[in-house]
Short mmCIF file of C-alpha atoms and ligand atoms in Angstrom, two decimals:
data_model
loop_
_atom_site.label_atom_id
_atom_site.label_comp_id
_atom_site.label_asym_id
_atom_site.label_seq_id
_atom_site.Cartn_x
_atom_site.Cartn_y
_atom_site.Cartn_z
CA MET A 1 -6.78 -12.00 18.20
CA ALA A 2 -5.88 -15.38 19.60
CA SER A 3 -9.37 -15.81 20.98
CA SER A 4 -10.98 -14.69 17.75
CA PHE A 5 -9.76 -17.60 15.65
CA SER A 6 -10.68 -20.35 18.03
CA SER A 7 -12.82 -22.26 15.53
CA LYS A 8 -11.29 -24.61 12.95
CA ILE A 9 -13.10 -22.98 10.08
CA GLY A 10 -11.93 -19.61 11.40
CA VAL A 11 -8.27 -20.60 11.18
CA LEU A 12 -8.74 -22.14 7.74
CA LEU A 13 -10.47 -18.99 6.50
CA ALA A 14 -7.85 -16.74 8.02
CA ALA A 15 -5.04 -18.78 6.48
CA ALA A 16 -6.77 -18.97 3.10
CA GLY A 17 -7.48 -15.24 3.38
CA SER A 18 -3.80 -14.62 4.03
CA ALA A 19 -2.75 -16.75 1.08
CA ILE A 20 -5.38 -15.66 -1.46
CA GLY A 21 -4.61 -12.08 -2.27
CA LEU A 22 -2.80 -9.87 -4.71
CA GLY A 23 -0.27 -12.66 -5.25
CA SER A 24 -2.86 -14.80 -7.06
CA ILE A 25 -4.85 -12.08 -8.80
CA TRP A 26 -2.16 -9.51 -9.58
CA LYS A 27 1.33 -11.05 -9.35
CA PHE A 28 0.62 -14.52 -10.69
CA PRO A 29 -0.83 -13.51 -14.09
CA TYR A 30 1.90 -11.01 -14.90
CA GLU A 31 4.67 -13.40 -13.83
CA VAL A 32 3.14 -16.11 -16.03
CA GLY A 33 3.18 -13.55 -18.86
CA GLU A 34 6.77 -12.49 -18.21
CA ASN A 35 8.04 -16.05 -17.95
CA GLY A 36 6.58 -17.67 -21.01
CA GLY A 37 3.12 -19.00 -20.10
CA GLY A 38 2.27 -22.70 -19.69
CA ALA A 39 5.69 -23.99 -18.66
CA PHE A 40 5.80 -21.46 -15.84
CA LEU A 41 2.29 -22.44 -14.72
CA LEU A 42 3.36 -26.07 -14.56
CA LEU A 43 6.47 -25.24 -12.54
CA TYR A 44 4.40 -23.10 -10.20
CA ILE A 45 1.96 -25.94 -9.52
CA ILE A 46 4.81 -28.44 -8.97
CA CYS A 47 6.58 -26.09 -6.55
CA SER A 48 3.35 -25.42 -4.64
CA LEU A 49 2.63 -29.12 -4.16
CA LEU A 50 6.15 -30.47 -3.71
CA PHE A 51 7.69 -27.74 -1.55
CA GLY A 52 4.69 -25.66 -0.57
CA LEU A 53 2.72 -28.45 1.09
CA PRO A 54 5.38 -29.68 3.57
CA LEU A 55 6.37 -26.10 4.32
CA VAL A 56 2.83 -24.91 4.96
CA MET A 57 2.16 -27.93 7.19
CA ASN A 58 5.35 -27.31 9.04
CA GLU A 59 4.79 -23.64 9.67
CA PHE A 60 1.34 -24.40 11.05
CA LEU A 61 2.81 -27.12 13.21
CA VAL A 62 5.54 -24.90 14.64
CA GLY A 63 2.89 -22.39 15.68
CA LYS A 64 0.44 -24.99 16.93
CA LEU A 65 2.95 -26.97 19.01
CA SER A 66 4.62 -23.92 20.50
CA GLY A 67 1.46 -21.85 20.92
CA LYS A 68 3.64 -18.80 20.26
CA SER A 69 4.02 -16.15 17.57
CA ALA A 70 6.95 -16.01 15.15
CA PHE A 71 8.95 -14.29 17.90
CA GLY A 72 8.89 -17.08 20.47
CA ALA A 73 7.92 -20.17 18.45
CA TYR A 74 11.33 -21.26 17.14
CA ARG A 75 13.04 -20.84 20.48
CA GLU A 76 10.24 -22.55 22.38
CA LEU A 77 10.16 -25.61 20.15
CA SER A 78 13.89 -26.19 19.83
CA GLY A 79 14.63 -25.20 23.40
CA SER A 80 17.51 -23.05 22.20
CA ASN A 81 18.20 -19.37 21.65
CA LYS A 82 20.22 -20.19 18.56
CA TRP A 83 17.10 -20.00 16.42
CA GLN A 84 16.19 -16.45 17.26
CA TRP A 85 17.62 -15.27 13.94
CA MET A 86 14.71 -17.02 12.20
CA SER A 87 12.28 -14.80 14.06
CA TRP A 88 14.18 -11.70 13.01
CA THR A 89 14.36 -12.85 9.41
CA ASN A 90 10.60 -13.37 9.45
CA VAL A 91 9.85 -9.93 10.77
CA ILE A 92 12.22 -8.22 8.29
CA CYS A 93 10.60 -10.16 5.48
CA VAL A 94 7.01 -9.22 6.41
CA ALA A 95 8.09 -5.60 6.74
CA ALA A 96 9.54 -5.80 3.22
CA VAL A 97 6.40 -7.44 1.80
CA MET A 98 4.13 -4.84 3.37
CA SER A 99 6.27 -2.01 2.04
CA PHE A 100 5.12 -2.66 -1.51
CA TYR A 101 1.96 -4.69 -0.87
CA PHE A 102 0.11 -1.67 0.52
CA VAL A 103 1.03 0.29 -2.61
CA VAL A 104 -0.75 -2.32 -4.76
CA THR A 105 -3.63 -2.53 -2.25
CA GLY A 106 -3.91 1.23 -2.79
CA TRP A 107 -4.16 0.65 -6.55
CA CYS A 108 -7.11 -1.72 -5.93
CA ILE A 109 -8.89 0.77 -3.70
CA TYR A 110 -8.32 3.54 -6.25
CA TYR A 111 -9.56 1.35 -9.09
CA MET A 112 -12.65 0.43 -7.10
CA VAL A 113 -13.43 4.12 -6.58
CA GLU A 114 -12.70 4.96 -10.22
CA ALA A 115 -14.83 2.08 -11.46
CA GLY A 116 -17.65 3.23 -9.19
CA ALA A 117 -17.43 6.70 -10.72
CA GLY A 118 -17.67 5.17 -14.18
CA ALA A 119 -14.18 6.32 -15.16
CA PHE A 120 -13.46 3.29 -17.34
CA GLU A 121 -16.70 3.38 -19.32
CA GLY A 122 -16.07 3.42 -23.02
CA MET A 123 -12.30 3.17 -22.68
CA GLY A 124 -10.38 0.94 -25.07
CA ALA A 125 -7.21 -1.05 -24.39
CA GLU A 126 -4.84 1.80 -25.24
CA GLN A 127 -6.71 4.32 -23.12
CA LEU A 128 -6.76 1.94 -20.18
CA ARG A 129 -3.02 1.55 -20.36
CA GLU A 130 -2.56 5.33 -20.56
CA HIS A 131 -4.93 5.71 -17.62
CA PHE A 132 -2.81 3.37 -15.50
CA GLU A 133 0.43 5.03 -16.56
CA ALA A 134 -0.98 8.43 -15.64
CA PHE A 135 -2.03 7.04 -12.26
CA GLU A 136 1.50 5.68 -11.72
CA GLY A 137 2.77 9.25 -12.00
CA LYS A 138 0.46 10.63 -9.29
CA THR A 139 2.68 10.47 -6.22
CA LEU A 140 0.30 11.96 -3.69
CA THR A 141 -2.70 9.93 -4.84
CA MET A 142 -0.72 6.71 -4.61
CA ILE A 143 0.55 7.57 -1.13
CA ILE A 144 -2.93 8.48 0.10
CA TYR A 145 -4.46 5.23 -1.19
CA ALA A 146 -1.63 3.14 0.29
CA ILE A 147 -2.23 4.88 3.62
CA ILE A 148 -5.96 4.12 3.38
CA GLY A 149 -5.00 0.42 3.07
CA ILE A 150 -2.64 0.70 6.05
CA VAL A 151 -5.27 2.43 8.21
CA MET A 152 -7.97 -0.12 7.29
CA THR A 153 -5.67 -3.00 8.19
CA GLY A 154 -4.54 -1.30 11.39
CA ALA A 155 -8.19 -0.66 12.34
CA VAL A 156 -9.03 -4.36 12.00
CA LEU A 157 -6.14 -5.31 14.28
CA TRP A 158 -6.83 -2.44 16.67
CA PHE A 159 -10.50 -3.24 17.22
CA ASP A 160 -9.86 -6.96 17.03
CA VAL A 161 -12.72 -7.34 14.59
CA ASN A 162 -11.52 -10.61 13.19
CA LYS A 163 -14.90 -12.16 13.91
CA GLY A 164 -16.35 -9.59 11.52
CA ILE A 165 -13.69 -10.28 8.93
CA GLU A 166 -14.27 -14.00 9.35
CA ARG A 167 -17.97 -13.56 8.73
CA LEU A 168 -17.35 -11.22 5.83
CA SER A 169 -14.84 -13.64 4.30
CA LYS A 170 -17.32 -16.49 4.60
CA ILE A 171 -19.67 -14.54 2.34
CA LEU A 172 -17.24 -12.66 0.10
CA MET A 173 -14.72 -15.37 -0.66
CA PRO A 174 -17.31 -17.72 -2.22
CA ILE A 175 -18.61 -14.71 -4.20
CA LEU A 176 -15.05 -14.05 -5.41
CA PHE A 177 -14.84 -17.68 -6.53
CA VAL A 178 -18.19 -17.49 -8.35
CA ILE A 179 -17.29 -14.23 -10.11
CA LEU A 180 -13.90 -15.60 -11.13
CA ILE A 181 -15.49 -18.77 -12.53
CA ALA A 182 -18.17 -16.77 -14.38
CA MET A 183 -15.56 -14.46 -15.84
CA ALA A 184 -13.27 -17.34 -16.84
CA ILE A 185 -16.18 -19.03 -18.66
CA HIS A 186 -17.13 -15.75 -20.33
CA MET A 187 -13.54 -15.27 -21.52
CA MET A 188 -13.50 -18.68 -23.17
CA PHE A 189 -16.04 -17.48 -25.68
CA ILE A 190 -14.72 -14.07 -26.62
CA PRO A 191 -13.25 -13.89 -30.14
CA GLY A 192 -9.52 -14.57 -29.98
CA GLY A 193 -9.71 -15.62 -26.34
CA LEU A 194 -8.76 -19.24 -26.96
CA LYS A 195 -5.26 -18.14 -27.94
CA GLY A 196 -4.84 -17.01 -24.35
CA LEU A 197 -5.88 -20.39 -23.00
CA HIS A 198 -3.51 -22.07 -25.43
CA TYR A 199 -0.70 -19.85 -24.18
CA LEU A 200 -1.58 -20.82 -20.63
CA PHE A 201 -2.12 -24.55 -20.96
CA HIS A 202 0.40 -25.58 -23.63
CA PRO A 203 3.78 -25.56 -21.95
CA ASP A 204 6.70 -24.59 -24.13
CA PHE A 205 9.53 -26.29 -22.26
CA SER A 206 12.20 -24.35 -24.14
CA LYS A 207 11.13 -21.35 -22.03
CA ILE A 208 12.38 -22.97 -18.80
CA THR A 209 15.57 -21.45 -17.48
CA SER A 210 17.05 -21.45 -13.98
CA LYS A 211 15.68 -17.94 -13.50
CA VAL A 212 12.19 -19.10 -14.47
CA ILE A 213 12.37 -21.98 -11.96
CA LEU A 214 13.49 -19.63 -9.20
CA GLU A 215 10.66 -17.22 -10.07
CA ALA A 216 8.09 -20.05 -9.99
CA MET A 217 9.33 -21.27 -6.64
CA GLY A 218 9.42 -17.76 -5.16
CA LEU A 219 5.93 -17.04 -6.46
CA SER A 220 4.55 -20.26 -5.00
CA PHE A 221 6.01 -19.29 -1.59
CA PHE A 222 4.61 -15.78 -1.97
CA THR A 223 1.09 -16.91 -2.83
CA LEU A 224 1.12 -19.52 -0.06
CA SER A 225 2.45 -16.98 2.49
CA VAL A 226 5.30 -19.34 3.31
CA GLY A 227 8.64 -18.47 4.89
CA VAL A 228 7.72 -15.30 6.75
CA GLY A 229 6.10 -16.64 9.92
CA ALA A 230 2.51 -15.72 9.00
CA LEU A 231 1.39 -19.34 9.08
CA VAL A 232 3.41 -19.94 12.27
CA THR A 233 1.48 -17.09 13.86
CA TYR A 234 -1.88 -18.49 12.65
CA GLY A 235 -0.81 -22.02 13.70
CA GLY A 236 -0.44 -20.59 17.20
CA TYR A 237 -4.17 -19.77 17.15
CA MET A 238 -5.23 -23.27 16.05
CA PRO A 239 -7.46 -25.37 18.31
CA LYS A 240 -5.57 -28.44 19.52
CA ASP A 241 -7.76 -30.87 17.56
CA GLN A 242 -7.38 -29.10 14.21
CA ASN A 243 -5.91 -31.35 11.52
CA VAL A 244 -2.86 -29.58 10.11
CA THR A 245 -2.59 -31.78 7.02
CA SER A 246 -6.12 -31.26 5.77
CA THR A 247 -6.11 -27.54 6.61
CA SER A 248 -2.89 -27.14 4.58
CA ILE A 249 -4.20 -29.13 1.60
CA GLN A 250 -7.48 -27.19 1.53
CA MET A 251 -5.62 -23.91 1.68
CA ILE A 252 -3.23 -24.81 -1.15
CA VAL A 253 -6.02 -26.09 -3.39
CA MET A 254 -7.95 -22.84 -2.94
CA VAL A 255 -4.86 -20.78 -3.81
CA LEU A 256 -4.15 -22.81 -6.93
CA ILE A 257 -7.75 -22.55 -8.12
CA VAL A 258 -7.87 -18.77 -7.66
CA SER A 259 -4.47 -18.25 -9.34
CA VAL A 260 -5.37 -20.37 -12.37
CA LEU A 261 -8.78 -18.71 -12.69
CA ALA A 262 -7.18 -15.26 -12.58
CA ALA A 263 -4.83 -16.28 -15.38
CA MET A 264 -7.74 -17.79 -17.35
CA ILE A 265 -9.38 -14.38 -17.28
CA VAL A 266 -6.33 -12.24 -17.95
CA PHE A 267 -4.72 -14.15 -20.85
CA PRO A 268 -7.72 -14.46 -23.18
CA ALA A 269 -8.11 -10.70 -22.69
CA VAL A 270 -4.43 -10.15 -23.42
CA PHE A 271 -4.68 -11.91 -26.76
CA ALA A 272 -8.16 -10.73 -27.69
CA TYR A 273 -7.59 -7.04 -26.93
CA GLY A 274 -4.01 -6.80 -28.14
CA PHE A 275 -2.05 -6.42 -24.91
CA SER A 276 1.38 -7.93 -24.45
CA PRO A 277 1.57 -10.92 -22.08
CA ALA A 278 4.80 -9.42 -20.69
CA GLU A 279 3.11 -6.11 -19.84
CA GLY A 280 4.39 -6.36 -16.24
CA PRO A 281 2.78 -5.37 -12.94
CA GLU A 282 0.06 -3.31 -14.62
CA LEU A 283 -1.29 -6.33 -16.52
CA THR A 284 -4.28 -7.07 -14.28
CA PHE A 285 -5.13 -3.39 -13.96
CA VAL A 286 -5.25 -2.72 -17.68
CA THR A 287 -6.83 -5.98 -18.86
CA LEU A 288 -9.60 -6.43 -16.30
CA PRO A 289 -11.40 -3.10 -16.80
CA ASP A 290 -11.35 -3.95 -20.52
CA VAL A 291 -12.89 -7.35 -19.82
CA PHE A 292 -15.72 -5.71 -17.89
CA GLN A 293 -16.57 -3.35 -20.76
CA ASN A 294 -18.01 -6.33 -22.59
CA MET A 295 -19.94 -7.85 -19.71
CA VAL A 296 -23.38 -7.08 -18.35
CA SER A 297 -23.59 -3.84 -16.32
CA PRO A 298 -19.87 -3.10 -16.69
CA ARG A 299 -19.77 -0.33 -14.12
CA ILE A 300 -21.35 -2.34 -11.32
CA THR A 301 -19.45 -5.56 -12.10
CA CYS A 302 -16.12 -3.76 -12.37
CA THR A 303 -16.64 -1.88 -9.09
CA PHE A 304 -17.73 -5.04 -7.34
CA PHE A 305 -14.75 -6.98 -8.66
CA PHE A 306 -12.22 -4.41 -7.48
CA ALA A 307 -14.04 -4.32 -4.14
CA LEU A 308 -13.49 -8.07 -3.85
CA MET A 309 -9.86 -7.61 -4.78
CA CYS A 310 -9.60 -5.09 -1.92
CA VAL A 311 -11.06 -7.67 0.46
CA ALA A 312 -8.60 -10.31 -0.79
CA ALA A 313 -5.74 -7.84 -0.32
CA LEU A 314 -6.97 -6.82 3.12
CA THR A 315 -7.17 -10.37 4.48
CA SER A 316 -3.53 -10.76 3.39
CA THR A 317 -2.34 -7.46 4.86
CA ILE A 318 -4.08 -8.35 8.11
CA SER A 319 -1.95 -11.51 8.38
CA LEU A 320 1.21 -9.62 7.46
CA MET A 321 0.63 -6.89 10.00
CA GLU A 322 -0.40 -9.44 12.63
CA VAL A 323 3.01 -11.14 12.39
CA MET A 324 4.74 -7.87 13.17
CA VAL A 325 2.28 -6.77 15.87
CA ALA A 326 2.42 -10.13 17.69
CA PHE A 327 6.21 -10.07 17.32
CA ILE A 328 6.56 -6.62 18.88
CA CYS A 329 4.16 -7.43 21.74
CA GLU A 330 6.02 -10.65 22.59
CA ALA A 331 9.51 -9.20 22.05
CA SER A 332 8.87 -6.17 24.25
CA GLU A 333 7.08 -8.14 26.97
CA LYS A 334 10.09 -8.61 29.22
CA THR A 335 11.75 -5.28 28.52
CA LYS A 336 11.47 -2.05 30.53
CA HIS A 337 9.03 -0.68 27.95
CA PRO A 338 6.52 -3.39 27.10
CA LEU A 339 4.28 -2.40 24.19
CA ASN A 340 0.67 -3.49 24.35
CA ARG A 341 -1.32 -4.47 21.28
CA HIS A 342 -2.61 -0.99 20.54
CA LYS A 343 0.81 0.62 20.77
CA SER A 344 2.31 -2.11 18.59
CA VAL A 345 -0.40 -1.60 15.95
CA LEU A 346 0.31 2.14 15.92
CA LEU A 347 4.04 1.57 15.64
CA VAL A 348 3.68 -0.84 12.73
CA MET A 349 1.24 1.50 10.95
CA LEU A 350 3.66 4.38 11.33
CA LEU A 351 6.58 2.33 10.04
CA GLN A 352 4.53 1.21 7.06
CA ILE A 353 3.39 4.72 6.22
CA VAL A 354 7.05 5.73 6.09
CA THR A 355 8.26 2.77 4.03
CA ASN A 356 5.34 2.82 1.58
CA THR A 357 5.79 6.54 1.08
CA LEU A 358 9.47 6.00 0.28
CA VAL A 359 8.55 3.21 -2.15
CA VAL A 360 6.06 5.45 -3.96
CA LEU A 361 8.49 8.38 -4.10
CA SER A 362 11.13 6.12 -5.60
CA MET A 363 8.65 4.58 -8.02
CA THR A 364 7.16 7.73 -9.45
CA GLY A 365 10.58 9.30 -9.82
CA GLU A 366 9.74 12.13 -7.41
CA TRP A 367 12.80 11.02 -5.46
CA GLY A 368 14.60 9.60 -8.47
CA TRP A 369 17.84 9.17 -6.52
CA LEU A 370 16.15 6.62 -4.24
CA LYS A 371 17.19 3.58 -6.22
CA VAL A 372 19.17 0.40 -5.68
CA MET A 373 21.46 -0.45 -8.58
CA GLY A 374 19.31 1.57 -10.93
CA ASN A 375 16.01 -0.02 -9.86
CA ASN A 376 13.24 1.70 -7.95
CA LEU A 377 12.37 0.41 -4.46
CA PHE A 378 9.10 -1.18 -5.58
CA ASP A 379 10.86 -3.44 -8.07
CA VAL A 380 13.73 -4.13 -5.69
CA LEU A 381 11.45 -5.20 -2.84
CA ASN A 382 9.03 -7.13 -5.05
CA ASP A 383 11.96 -9.07 -6.50
CA ALA A 384 13.90 -9.49 -3.26
CA VAL A 385 10.92 -10.86 -1.35
CA SER A 386 10.00 -13.57 -3.88
CA ASN A 387 13.43 -14.51 -5.13
CA TYR A 388 15.59 -14.18 -2.02
CA LEU A 389 13.87 -13.58 1.29
CA MET A 390 10.99 -16.06 1.07
CA PRO A 391 13.09 -18.93 -0.35
CA LEU A 392 15.64 -18.29 2.42
CA GLY A 393 12.89 -18.23 5.05
CA ALA A 394 11.53 -21.48 3.60
CA LEU A 395 15.01 -23.03 3.67
CA GLY A 396 15.37 -21.99 7.32
CA ILE A 397 12.05 -23.50 8.36
CA SER A 398 12.63 -26.81 6.57
CA LEU A 399 16.12 -27.24 8.08
CA TYR A 400 14.91 -26.12 11.48
CA THR A 401 11.98 -28.52 11.66
CA GLY A 402 13.70 -31.37 9.78
CA TRP A 403 16.93 -31.41 11.78
CA PHE A 404 16.78 -29.34 14.89
CA VAL A 405 13.37 -29.73 16.46
CA PRO A 406 13.57 -32.81 18.64
CA LYS A 407 11.43 -35.49 17.00
CA ALA A 408 9.73 -36.07 20.32
CA ARG A 409 7.97 -32.75 19.86
CA TYR A 410 6.12 -34.22 16.91
CA GLN A 411 4.96 -37.31 18.74
CA GLY A 412 1.30 -37.90 18.36
CA SER A 413 1.28 -35.83 15.23
CA ARG A 414 0.46 -37.83 12.14
CA VAL A 415 2.47 -35.62 9.87
CA ALA A 416 5.76 -36.81 11.39
CA SER A 417 5.98 -39.63 8.88
CA VAL A 418 9.20 -40.79 7.29
CA VAL A 419 8.38 -39.32 3.89
CA TYR A 420 7.66 -36.03 5.52
CA LEU A 421 10.95 -35.99 7.38
CA VAL A 422 12.92 -36.96 4.30
CA MET A 423 11.25 -34.12 2.40
CA LEU A 424 12.09 -31.60 5.09
CA ARG A 425 15.61 -32.79 5.81
CA TRP A 426 16.80 -33.38 2.29
CA ILE A 427 14.57 -32.78 -0.66
CA VAL A 428 13.15 -29.34 0.08
CA PRO A 429 16.39 -27.72 1.37
CA LEU A 430 18.53 -29.25 -1.36
CA ALA A 431 16.08 -28.21 -4.07
CA ILE A 432 15.92 -24.65 -2.76
CA VAL A 433 19.72 -24.41 -2.59
CA ILE A 434 20.21 -25.91 -6.06
CA ILE A 435 17.57 -23.67 -7.66
CA PHE A 436 19.02 -20.68 -5.88
CA VAL A 437 22.69 -21.34 -6.68
CA ASN A 438 21.95 -22.41 -10.24
CA ASN A 439 20.44 -19.02 -10.90
CA PHE A 440 23.76 -17.33 -10.21
CA ILE A 441 26.14 -19.52 -12.16
N1 LIG B 501 -0.04 -14.73 -0.02
C1 LIG B 501 -0.31 -13.34 -0.21
C2 LIG B 501 -0.74 -13.11 -1.64
O1 LIG B 501 -0.60 -14.02 -2.46
O2 LIG B 501 -1.21 -12.03 -1.94
C3 LIG B 501 0.88 -12.48 0.13
C4 LIG B 501 1.43 -12.74 1.50
C5 LIG B 501 0.59 -12.63 2.60
C6 LIG B 501 2.73 -13.13 1.65
C7 LIG B 501 1.07 -12.92 3.88
C8 LIG B 501 3.24 -13.41 2.90
C9 LIG B 501 2.38 -13.31 3.99
F1 LIG B 501 2.85 -13.58 5.17
#
């Protein structure tokens, strides 16, 4: 893997591929809808630029300077074992993300297949919702499709075909952009669609609560893949002359564009076709097929779009699984039973098959007892990752790099400016703590 991303564009594409995924196309629109529209969008953009940028740069830098994965990077750079807990937090967090992310990846694969078979043709809004609800009750189908996602991701890491993925991303990502832009323009002109844009771009500040701020911050970390060691791992694969600042800015801009475009497609549809903005996680899956009904060659466009969503999901799952695989390889290296890359991939796949199966069983009610405080595991993990684990991971990385990595390690690196240090030492950690604590009082 390390050798496969030895070009600058390769690392940028891999990082952008990790960041642009279901977070932007699935999670972002429904969280905007659940949290009151424009004001949430504004908070999300502020969090991404203010906190996201220094954190993304920093994670890359930790990886690049140490040349290690999330397992060894923190120890290597600080010269102390005290930071090993960060590595463990990272690996627990990626395991938690993957445990529900593959379920949603499975939804995309299923929807691509269904669209290809013409299943959505002629369906109205109500039927599309019923269709999704019926699908949510099919335990075995959901497990099988999640496993297909796990196997596809595992296969990429097993065969080390990142060059192929890189090439594919170079072609497919621009196509995703073009389709999103075309759809967003199309949605501007549908009757009733403008209400959706108004909802999105006219912030109603009375909607801002401490919970909404925490959600916006958590979502920005989720979409930027911050706080779980994924960018540390990719930073470790960066060529020495790669500019961390510009790579980070380019990545963040791409994520923001895709997220906003996804919302510009979903919300006009919500208002025009009579959905509720607060529909929840099914929002993208019920609105988009409806959008396609009114476009040219609906079946082909819809299939193609869900195929692109699968690619976006896959480039994210690859980065998630890579964190865990690299972690296991490095962690087991000096033990009696070192695990090579192939064995690590198999182990992670197995673990994920188990956890995703449990999540589905809890979600469909098949194992109704499998709940935490009355909530199914999908909701618990989805919430815990964005609102607790990733902010805590981000807090850890900002304190670690701001205070405990000897400044000498940054010498020669342009990003070690005063502003940057002040952000990392004070502003970012304080803001995360205040937002976090405020939510509980
Ligand atoms: N950023 C991805 C998305 O928005 O879909 C999710 C993600 C990928 C989170 C990789 C964390 C990560 F390490």
